[in-house]
PDB file of C-alpha atoms in Angstrom:
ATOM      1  CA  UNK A   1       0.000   0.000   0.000  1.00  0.00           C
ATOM      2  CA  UNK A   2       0.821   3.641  -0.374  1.00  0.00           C
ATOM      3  CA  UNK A   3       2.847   4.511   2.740  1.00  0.00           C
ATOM      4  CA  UNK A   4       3.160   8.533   1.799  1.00  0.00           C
ATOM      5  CA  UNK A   5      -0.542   9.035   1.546  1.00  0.00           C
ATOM      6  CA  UNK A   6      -0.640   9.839   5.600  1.00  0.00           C
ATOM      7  CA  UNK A   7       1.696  12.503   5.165  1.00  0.00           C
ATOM      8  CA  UNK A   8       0.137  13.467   1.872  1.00  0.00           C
ATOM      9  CA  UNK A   9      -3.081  14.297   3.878  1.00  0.00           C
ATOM     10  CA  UNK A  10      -1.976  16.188   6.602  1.00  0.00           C
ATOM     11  CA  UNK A  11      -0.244  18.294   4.092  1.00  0.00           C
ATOM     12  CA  UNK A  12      -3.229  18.669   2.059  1.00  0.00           C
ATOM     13  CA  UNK A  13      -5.723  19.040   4.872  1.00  0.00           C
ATOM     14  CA  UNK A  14      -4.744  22.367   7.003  1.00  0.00           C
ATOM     15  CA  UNK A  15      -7.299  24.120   9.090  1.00  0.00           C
ATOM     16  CA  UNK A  16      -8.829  26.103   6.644  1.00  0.00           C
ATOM     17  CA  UNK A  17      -8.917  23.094   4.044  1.00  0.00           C
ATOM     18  CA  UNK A  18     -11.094  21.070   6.584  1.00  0.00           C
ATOM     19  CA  UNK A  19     -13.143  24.215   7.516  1.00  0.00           C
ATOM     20  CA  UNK A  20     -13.795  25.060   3.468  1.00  0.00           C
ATOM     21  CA  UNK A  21     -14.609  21.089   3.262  1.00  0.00           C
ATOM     22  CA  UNK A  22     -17.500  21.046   6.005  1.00  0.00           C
ATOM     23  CA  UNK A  23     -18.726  24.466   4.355  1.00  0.00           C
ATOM     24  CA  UNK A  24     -18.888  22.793   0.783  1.00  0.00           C
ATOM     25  CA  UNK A  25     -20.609  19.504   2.199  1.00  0.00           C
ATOM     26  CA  UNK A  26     -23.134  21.378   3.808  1.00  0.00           C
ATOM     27  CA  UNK A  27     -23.761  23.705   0.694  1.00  0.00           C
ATOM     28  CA  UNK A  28     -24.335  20.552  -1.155  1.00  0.00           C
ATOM     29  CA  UNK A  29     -26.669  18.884   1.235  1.00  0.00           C
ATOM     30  CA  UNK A  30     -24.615  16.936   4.056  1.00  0.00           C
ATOM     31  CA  UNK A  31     -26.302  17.527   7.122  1.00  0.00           C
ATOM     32  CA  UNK A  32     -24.293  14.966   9.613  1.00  0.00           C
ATOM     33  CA  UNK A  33     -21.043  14.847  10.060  1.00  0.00           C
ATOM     34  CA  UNK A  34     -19.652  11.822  12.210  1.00  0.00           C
ATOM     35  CA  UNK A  35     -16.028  11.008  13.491  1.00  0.00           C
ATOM     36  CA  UNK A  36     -14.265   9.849  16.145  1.00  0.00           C
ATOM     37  CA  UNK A  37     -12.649  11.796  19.198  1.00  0.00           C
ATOM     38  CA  UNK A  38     -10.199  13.622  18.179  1.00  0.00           C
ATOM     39  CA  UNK A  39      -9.921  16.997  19.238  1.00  0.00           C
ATOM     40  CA  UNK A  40      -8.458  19.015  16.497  1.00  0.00           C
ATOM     41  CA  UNK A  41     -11.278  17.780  14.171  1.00  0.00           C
ATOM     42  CA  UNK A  42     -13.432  18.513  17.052  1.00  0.00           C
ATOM     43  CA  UNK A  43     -12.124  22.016  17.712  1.00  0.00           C
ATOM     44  CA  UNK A  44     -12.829  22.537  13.562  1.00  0.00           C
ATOM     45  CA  UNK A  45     -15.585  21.342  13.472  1.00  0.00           C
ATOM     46  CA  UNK A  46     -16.998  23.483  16.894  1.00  0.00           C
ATOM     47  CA  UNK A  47     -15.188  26.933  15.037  1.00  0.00           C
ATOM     48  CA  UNK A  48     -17.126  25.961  11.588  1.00  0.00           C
ATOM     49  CA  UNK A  49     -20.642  25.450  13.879  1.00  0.00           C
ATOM     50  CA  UNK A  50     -20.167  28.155  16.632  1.00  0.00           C
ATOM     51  CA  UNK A  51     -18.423  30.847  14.669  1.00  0.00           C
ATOM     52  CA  UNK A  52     -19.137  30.337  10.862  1.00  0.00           C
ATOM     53  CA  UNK A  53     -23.093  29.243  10.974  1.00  0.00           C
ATOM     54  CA  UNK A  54     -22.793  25.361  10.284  1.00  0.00           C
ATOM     55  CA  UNK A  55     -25.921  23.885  10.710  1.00  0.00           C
ATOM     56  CA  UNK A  56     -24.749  19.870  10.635  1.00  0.00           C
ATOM     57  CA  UNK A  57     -25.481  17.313  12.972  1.00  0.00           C
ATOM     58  CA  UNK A  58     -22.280  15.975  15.008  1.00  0.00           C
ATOM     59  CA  UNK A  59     -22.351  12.838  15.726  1.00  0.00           C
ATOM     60  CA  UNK A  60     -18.901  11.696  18.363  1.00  0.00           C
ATOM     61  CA  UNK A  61     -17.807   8.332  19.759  1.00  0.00           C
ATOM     62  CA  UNK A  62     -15.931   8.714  22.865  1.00  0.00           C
ATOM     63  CA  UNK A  63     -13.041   6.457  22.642  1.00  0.00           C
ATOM     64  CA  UNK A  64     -13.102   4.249  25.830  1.00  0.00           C
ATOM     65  CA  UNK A  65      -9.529   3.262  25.308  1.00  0.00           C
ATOM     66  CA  UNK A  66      -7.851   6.306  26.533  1.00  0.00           C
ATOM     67  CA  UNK A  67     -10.196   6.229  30.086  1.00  0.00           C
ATOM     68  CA  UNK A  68      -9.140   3.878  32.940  1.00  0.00           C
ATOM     69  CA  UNK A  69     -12.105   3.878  34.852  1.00  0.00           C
ATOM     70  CA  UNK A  70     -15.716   4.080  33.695  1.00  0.00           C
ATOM     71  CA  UNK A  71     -15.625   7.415  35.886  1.00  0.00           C
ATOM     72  CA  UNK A  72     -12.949   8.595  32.878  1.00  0.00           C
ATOM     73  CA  UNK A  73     -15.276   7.203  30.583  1.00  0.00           C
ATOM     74  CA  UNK A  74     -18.651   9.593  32.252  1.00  0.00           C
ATOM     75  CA  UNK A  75     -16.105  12.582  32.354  1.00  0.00           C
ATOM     76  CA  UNK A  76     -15.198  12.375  28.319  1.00  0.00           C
ATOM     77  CA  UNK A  77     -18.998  12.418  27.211  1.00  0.00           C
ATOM     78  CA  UNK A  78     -20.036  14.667  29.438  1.00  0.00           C
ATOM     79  CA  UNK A  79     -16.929  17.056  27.623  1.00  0.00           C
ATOM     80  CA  UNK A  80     -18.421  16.076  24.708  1.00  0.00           C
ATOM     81  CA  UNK A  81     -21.693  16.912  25.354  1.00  0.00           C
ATOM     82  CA  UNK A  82     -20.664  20.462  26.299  1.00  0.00           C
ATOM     83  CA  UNK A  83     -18.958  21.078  23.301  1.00  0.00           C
ATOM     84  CA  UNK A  84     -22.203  20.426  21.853  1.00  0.00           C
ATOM     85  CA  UNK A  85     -22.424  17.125  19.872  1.00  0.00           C
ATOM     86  CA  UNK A  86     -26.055  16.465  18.556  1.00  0.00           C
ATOM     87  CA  UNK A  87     -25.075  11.923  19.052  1.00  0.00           C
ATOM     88  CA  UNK A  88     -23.153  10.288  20.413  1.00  0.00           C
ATOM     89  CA  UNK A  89     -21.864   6.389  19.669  1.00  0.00           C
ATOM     90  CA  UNK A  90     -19.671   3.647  20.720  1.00  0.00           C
ATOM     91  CA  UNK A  91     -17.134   3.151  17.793  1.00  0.00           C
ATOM     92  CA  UNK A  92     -17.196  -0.762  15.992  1.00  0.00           C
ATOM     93  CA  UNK A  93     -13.002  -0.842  16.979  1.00  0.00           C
ATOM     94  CA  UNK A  94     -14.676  -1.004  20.344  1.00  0.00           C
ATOM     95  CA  UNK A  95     -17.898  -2.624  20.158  1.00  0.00           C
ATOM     96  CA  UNK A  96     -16.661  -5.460  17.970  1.00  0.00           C
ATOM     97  CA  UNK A  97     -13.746  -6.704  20.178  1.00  0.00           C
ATOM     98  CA  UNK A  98     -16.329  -6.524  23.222  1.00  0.00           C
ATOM     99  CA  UNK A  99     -18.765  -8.965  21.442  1.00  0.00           C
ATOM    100  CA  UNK A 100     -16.393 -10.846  20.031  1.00  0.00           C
ATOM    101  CA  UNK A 101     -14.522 -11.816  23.549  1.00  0.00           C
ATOM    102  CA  UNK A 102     -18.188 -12.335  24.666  1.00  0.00           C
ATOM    103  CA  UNK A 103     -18.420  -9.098  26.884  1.00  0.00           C
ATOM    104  CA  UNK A 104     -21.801  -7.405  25.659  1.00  0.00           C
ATOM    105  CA  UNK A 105     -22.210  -6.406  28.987  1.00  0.00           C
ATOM    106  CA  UNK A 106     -19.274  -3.824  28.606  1.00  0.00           C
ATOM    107  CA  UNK A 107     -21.177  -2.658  25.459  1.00  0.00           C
ATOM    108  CA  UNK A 108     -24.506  -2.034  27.372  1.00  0.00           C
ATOM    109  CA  UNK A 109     -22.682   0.010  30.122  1.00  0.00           C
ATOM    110  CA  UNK A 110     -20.855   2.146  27.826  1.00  0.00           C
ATOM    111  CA  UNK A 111     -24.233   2.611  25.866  1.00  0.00           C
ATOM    112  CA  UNK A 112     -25.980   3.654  29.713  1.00  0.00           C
ATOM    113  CA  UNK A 113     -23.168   6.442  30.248  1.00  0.00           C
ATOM    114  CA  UNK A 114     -23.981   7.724  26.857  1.00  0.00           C
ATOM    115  CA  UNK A 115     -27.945   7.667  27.217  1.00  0.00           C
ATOM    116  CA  UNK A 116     -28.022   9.187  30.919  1.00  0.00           C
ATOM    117  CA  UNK A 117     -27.088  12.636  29.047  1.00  0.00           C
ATOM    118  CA  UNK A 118     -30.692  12.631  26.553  1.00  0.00           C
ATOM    119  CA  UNK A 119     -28.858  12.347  23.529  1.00  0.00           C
ATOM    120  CA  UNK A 120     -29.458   9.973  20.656  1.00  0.00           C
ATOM    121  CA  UNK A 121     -26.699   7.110  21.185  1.00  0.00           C
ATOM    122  CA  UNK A 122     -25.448   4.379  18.298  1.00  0.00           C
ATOM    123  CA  UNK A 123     -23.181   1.302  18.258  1.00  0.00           C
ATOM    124  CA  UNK A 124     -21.452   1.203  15.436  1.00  0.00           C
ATOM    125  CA  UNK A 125     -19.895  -2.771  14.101  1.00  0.00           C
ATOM    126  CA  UNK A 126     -17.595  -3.970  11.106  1.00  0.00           C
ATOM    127  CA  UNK A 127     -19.217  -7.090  12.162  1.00  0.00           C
ATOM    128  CA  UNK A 128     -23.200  -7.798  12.006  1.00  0.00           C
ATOM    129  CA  UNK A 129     -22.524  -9.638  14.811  1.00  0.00           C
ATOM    130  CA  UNK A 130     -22.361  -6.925  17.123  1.00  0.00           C
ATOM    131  CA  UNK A 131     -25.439  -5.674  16.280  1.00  0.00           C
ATOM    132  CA  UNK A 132     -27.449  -9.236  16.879  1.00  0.00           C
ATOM    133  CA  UNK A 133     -25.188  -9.476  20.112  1.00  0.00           C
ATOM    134  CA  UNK A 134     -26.501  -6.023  21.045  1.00  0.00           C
ATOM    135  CA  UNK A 135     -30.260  -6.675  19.739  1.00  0.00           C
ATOM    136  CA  UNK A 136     -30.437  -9.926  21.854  1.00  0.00           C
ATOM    137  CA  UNK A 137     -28.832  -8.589  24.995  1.00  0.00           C
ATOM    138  CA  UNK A 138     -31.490  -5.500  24.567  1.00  0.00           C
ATOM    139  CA  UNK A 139     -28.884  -2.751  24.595  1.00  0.00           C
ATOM    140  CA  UNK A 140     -30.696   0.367  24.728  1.00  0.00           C
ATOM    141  CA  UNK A 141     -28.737   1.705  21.689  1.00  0.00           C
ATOM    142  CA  UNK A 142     -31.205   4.503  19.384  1.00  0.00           C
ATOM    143  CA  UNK A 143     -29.413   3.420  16.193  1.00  0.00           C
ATOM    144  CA  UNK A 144     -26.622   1.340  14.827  1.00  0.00           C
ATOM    145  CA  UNK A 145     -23.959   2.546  12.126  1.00  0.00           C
ATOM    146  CA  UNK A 146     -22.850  -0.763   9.833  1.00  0.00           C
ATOM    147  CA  UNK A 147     -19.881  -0.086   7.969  1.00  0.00           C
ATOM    148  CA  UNK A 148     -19.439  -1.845   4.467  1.00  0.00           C
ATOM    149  CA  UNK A 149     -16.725  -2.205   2.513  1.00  0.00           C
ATOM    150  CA  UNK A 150     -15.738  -3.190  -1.488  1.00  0.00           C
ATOM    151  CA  UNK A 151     -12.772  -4.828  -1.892  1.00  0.00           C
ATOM    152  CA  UNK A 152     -12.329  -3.143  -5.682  1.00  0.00           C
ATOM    153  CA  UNK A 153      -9.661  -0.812  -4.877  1.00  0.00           C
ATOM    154  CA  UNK A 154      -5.477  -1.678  -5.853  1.00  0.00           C
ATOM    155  CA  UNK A 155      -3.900  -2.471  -2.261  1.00  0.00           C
ATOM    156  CA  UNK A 156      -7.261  -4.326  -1.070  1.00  0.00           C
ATOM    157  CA  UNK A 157      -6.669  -7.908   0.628  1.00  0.00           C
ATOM    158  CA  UNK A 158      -7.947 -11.178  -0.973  1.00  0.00           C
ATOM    159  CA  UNK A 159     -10.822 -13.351  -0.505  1.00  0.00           C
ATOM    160  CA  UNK A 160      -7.798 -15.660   1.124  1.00  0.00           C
ATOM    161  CA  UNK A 161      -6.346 -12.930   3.409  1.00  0.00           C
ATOM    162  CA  UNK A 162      -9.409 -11.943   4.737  1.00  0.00           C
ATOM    163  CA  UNK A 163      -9.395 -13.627   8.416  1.00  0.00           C
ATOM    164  CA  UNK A 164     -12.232 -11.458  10.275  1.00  0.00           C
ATOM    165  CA  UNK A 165     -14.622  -8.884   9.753  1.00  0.00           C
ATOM    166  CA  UNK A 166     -12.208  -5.888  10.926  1.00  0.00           C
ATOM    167  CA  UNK A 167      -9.379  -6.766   8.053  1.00  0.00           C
ATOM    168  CA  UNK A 168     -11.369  -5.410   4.841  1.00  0.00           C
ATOM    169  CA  UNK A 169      -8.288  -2.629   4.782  1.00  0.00           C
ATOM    170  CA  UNK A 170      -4.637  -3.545   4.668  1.00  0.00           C
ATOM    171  CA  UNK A 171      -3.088  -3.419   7.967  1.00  0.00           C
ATOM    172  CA  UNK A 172      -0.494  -0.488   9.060  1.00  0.00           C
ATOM    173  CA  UNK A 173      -3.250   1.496   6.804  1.00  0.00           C
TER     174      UNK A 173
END
């Protein structure tokens, strides 16, 4: 795969190229924009709502990984929720191990922290898997975000590589 593209897109996407990108997807009819927690996309994308009249939807997962205690956990949302996110959701590199080790327990209890503050909450899964593991256990989740992937693209694994649900994209990508 191309190893440069990384750098190529940091490059390419300054502050003002990511603020004239949400501008032109919302002039052209994008009304959500969804991404993990990162804060300099989330400081973007908080100037291009607060201080240049964006109108999208922000959807957030919190990313459990960085919190220690579920107490951590509580303390990121609730950040997030004062910067203003319209959803919030528990990202598939999360959800998906969870299920997989058979801890859907962990899922609902993440999913509780993010309902307690009234906003709509997702799980998002590579694998459908999750999503039946969530269904049957009754998570409370509002919606759930399915990625899906073609394989039609130069540096894409084959049929024979392909070990799990999670490894549609080369590795180290």
């Amino acid at each position: 795969y191309l190893n440069f593209v990384n750098n190529l897109e940091r490059q390419y996407n300054t502050d003002a190229k990511v603020l004239e990108t949400f501008a032109l997807a919302q002039a052209h009819g994008i009304n959500t924009f969804m991404t993990h927690h990162d804060q300099k996309v989330m400081l973007l994308f908080r100037e291009f709502r607060d201080r240049r009249g964006g109108k999208m939807n922000w959807l957030v997962a919190p990313d459990p990984s960085e919190c220690r205690q579920m107490a951590d956990f509580k303390r990121v949302v609730e950040e997030l929720v004062n910067l203003g996110v319209d959803a919030l959701y528990l990202h598939g590199a999360t959800a998906d191990p969870l299920v997989q080790k058979g801890n859907v327990a962990q899922v609902g209890k993440f999913v509780d922290i993010m309902k307690a503050t009234g906003l709509p909450v997702g799980v998002a899964a590579h694998d459908l898997k999750t999503i039946q593991a969530c269904e049957a256990a009754k998570i409370p989740s509002d919606y759930y975000v399915k990625t899906f992937h073609h394989l039609n693209y130069s540096t894409a694994p084959r049929p024979e590589e392909i070990k799990g649900p999670t490894e549609e994209v080369p590795h180290g990508y």
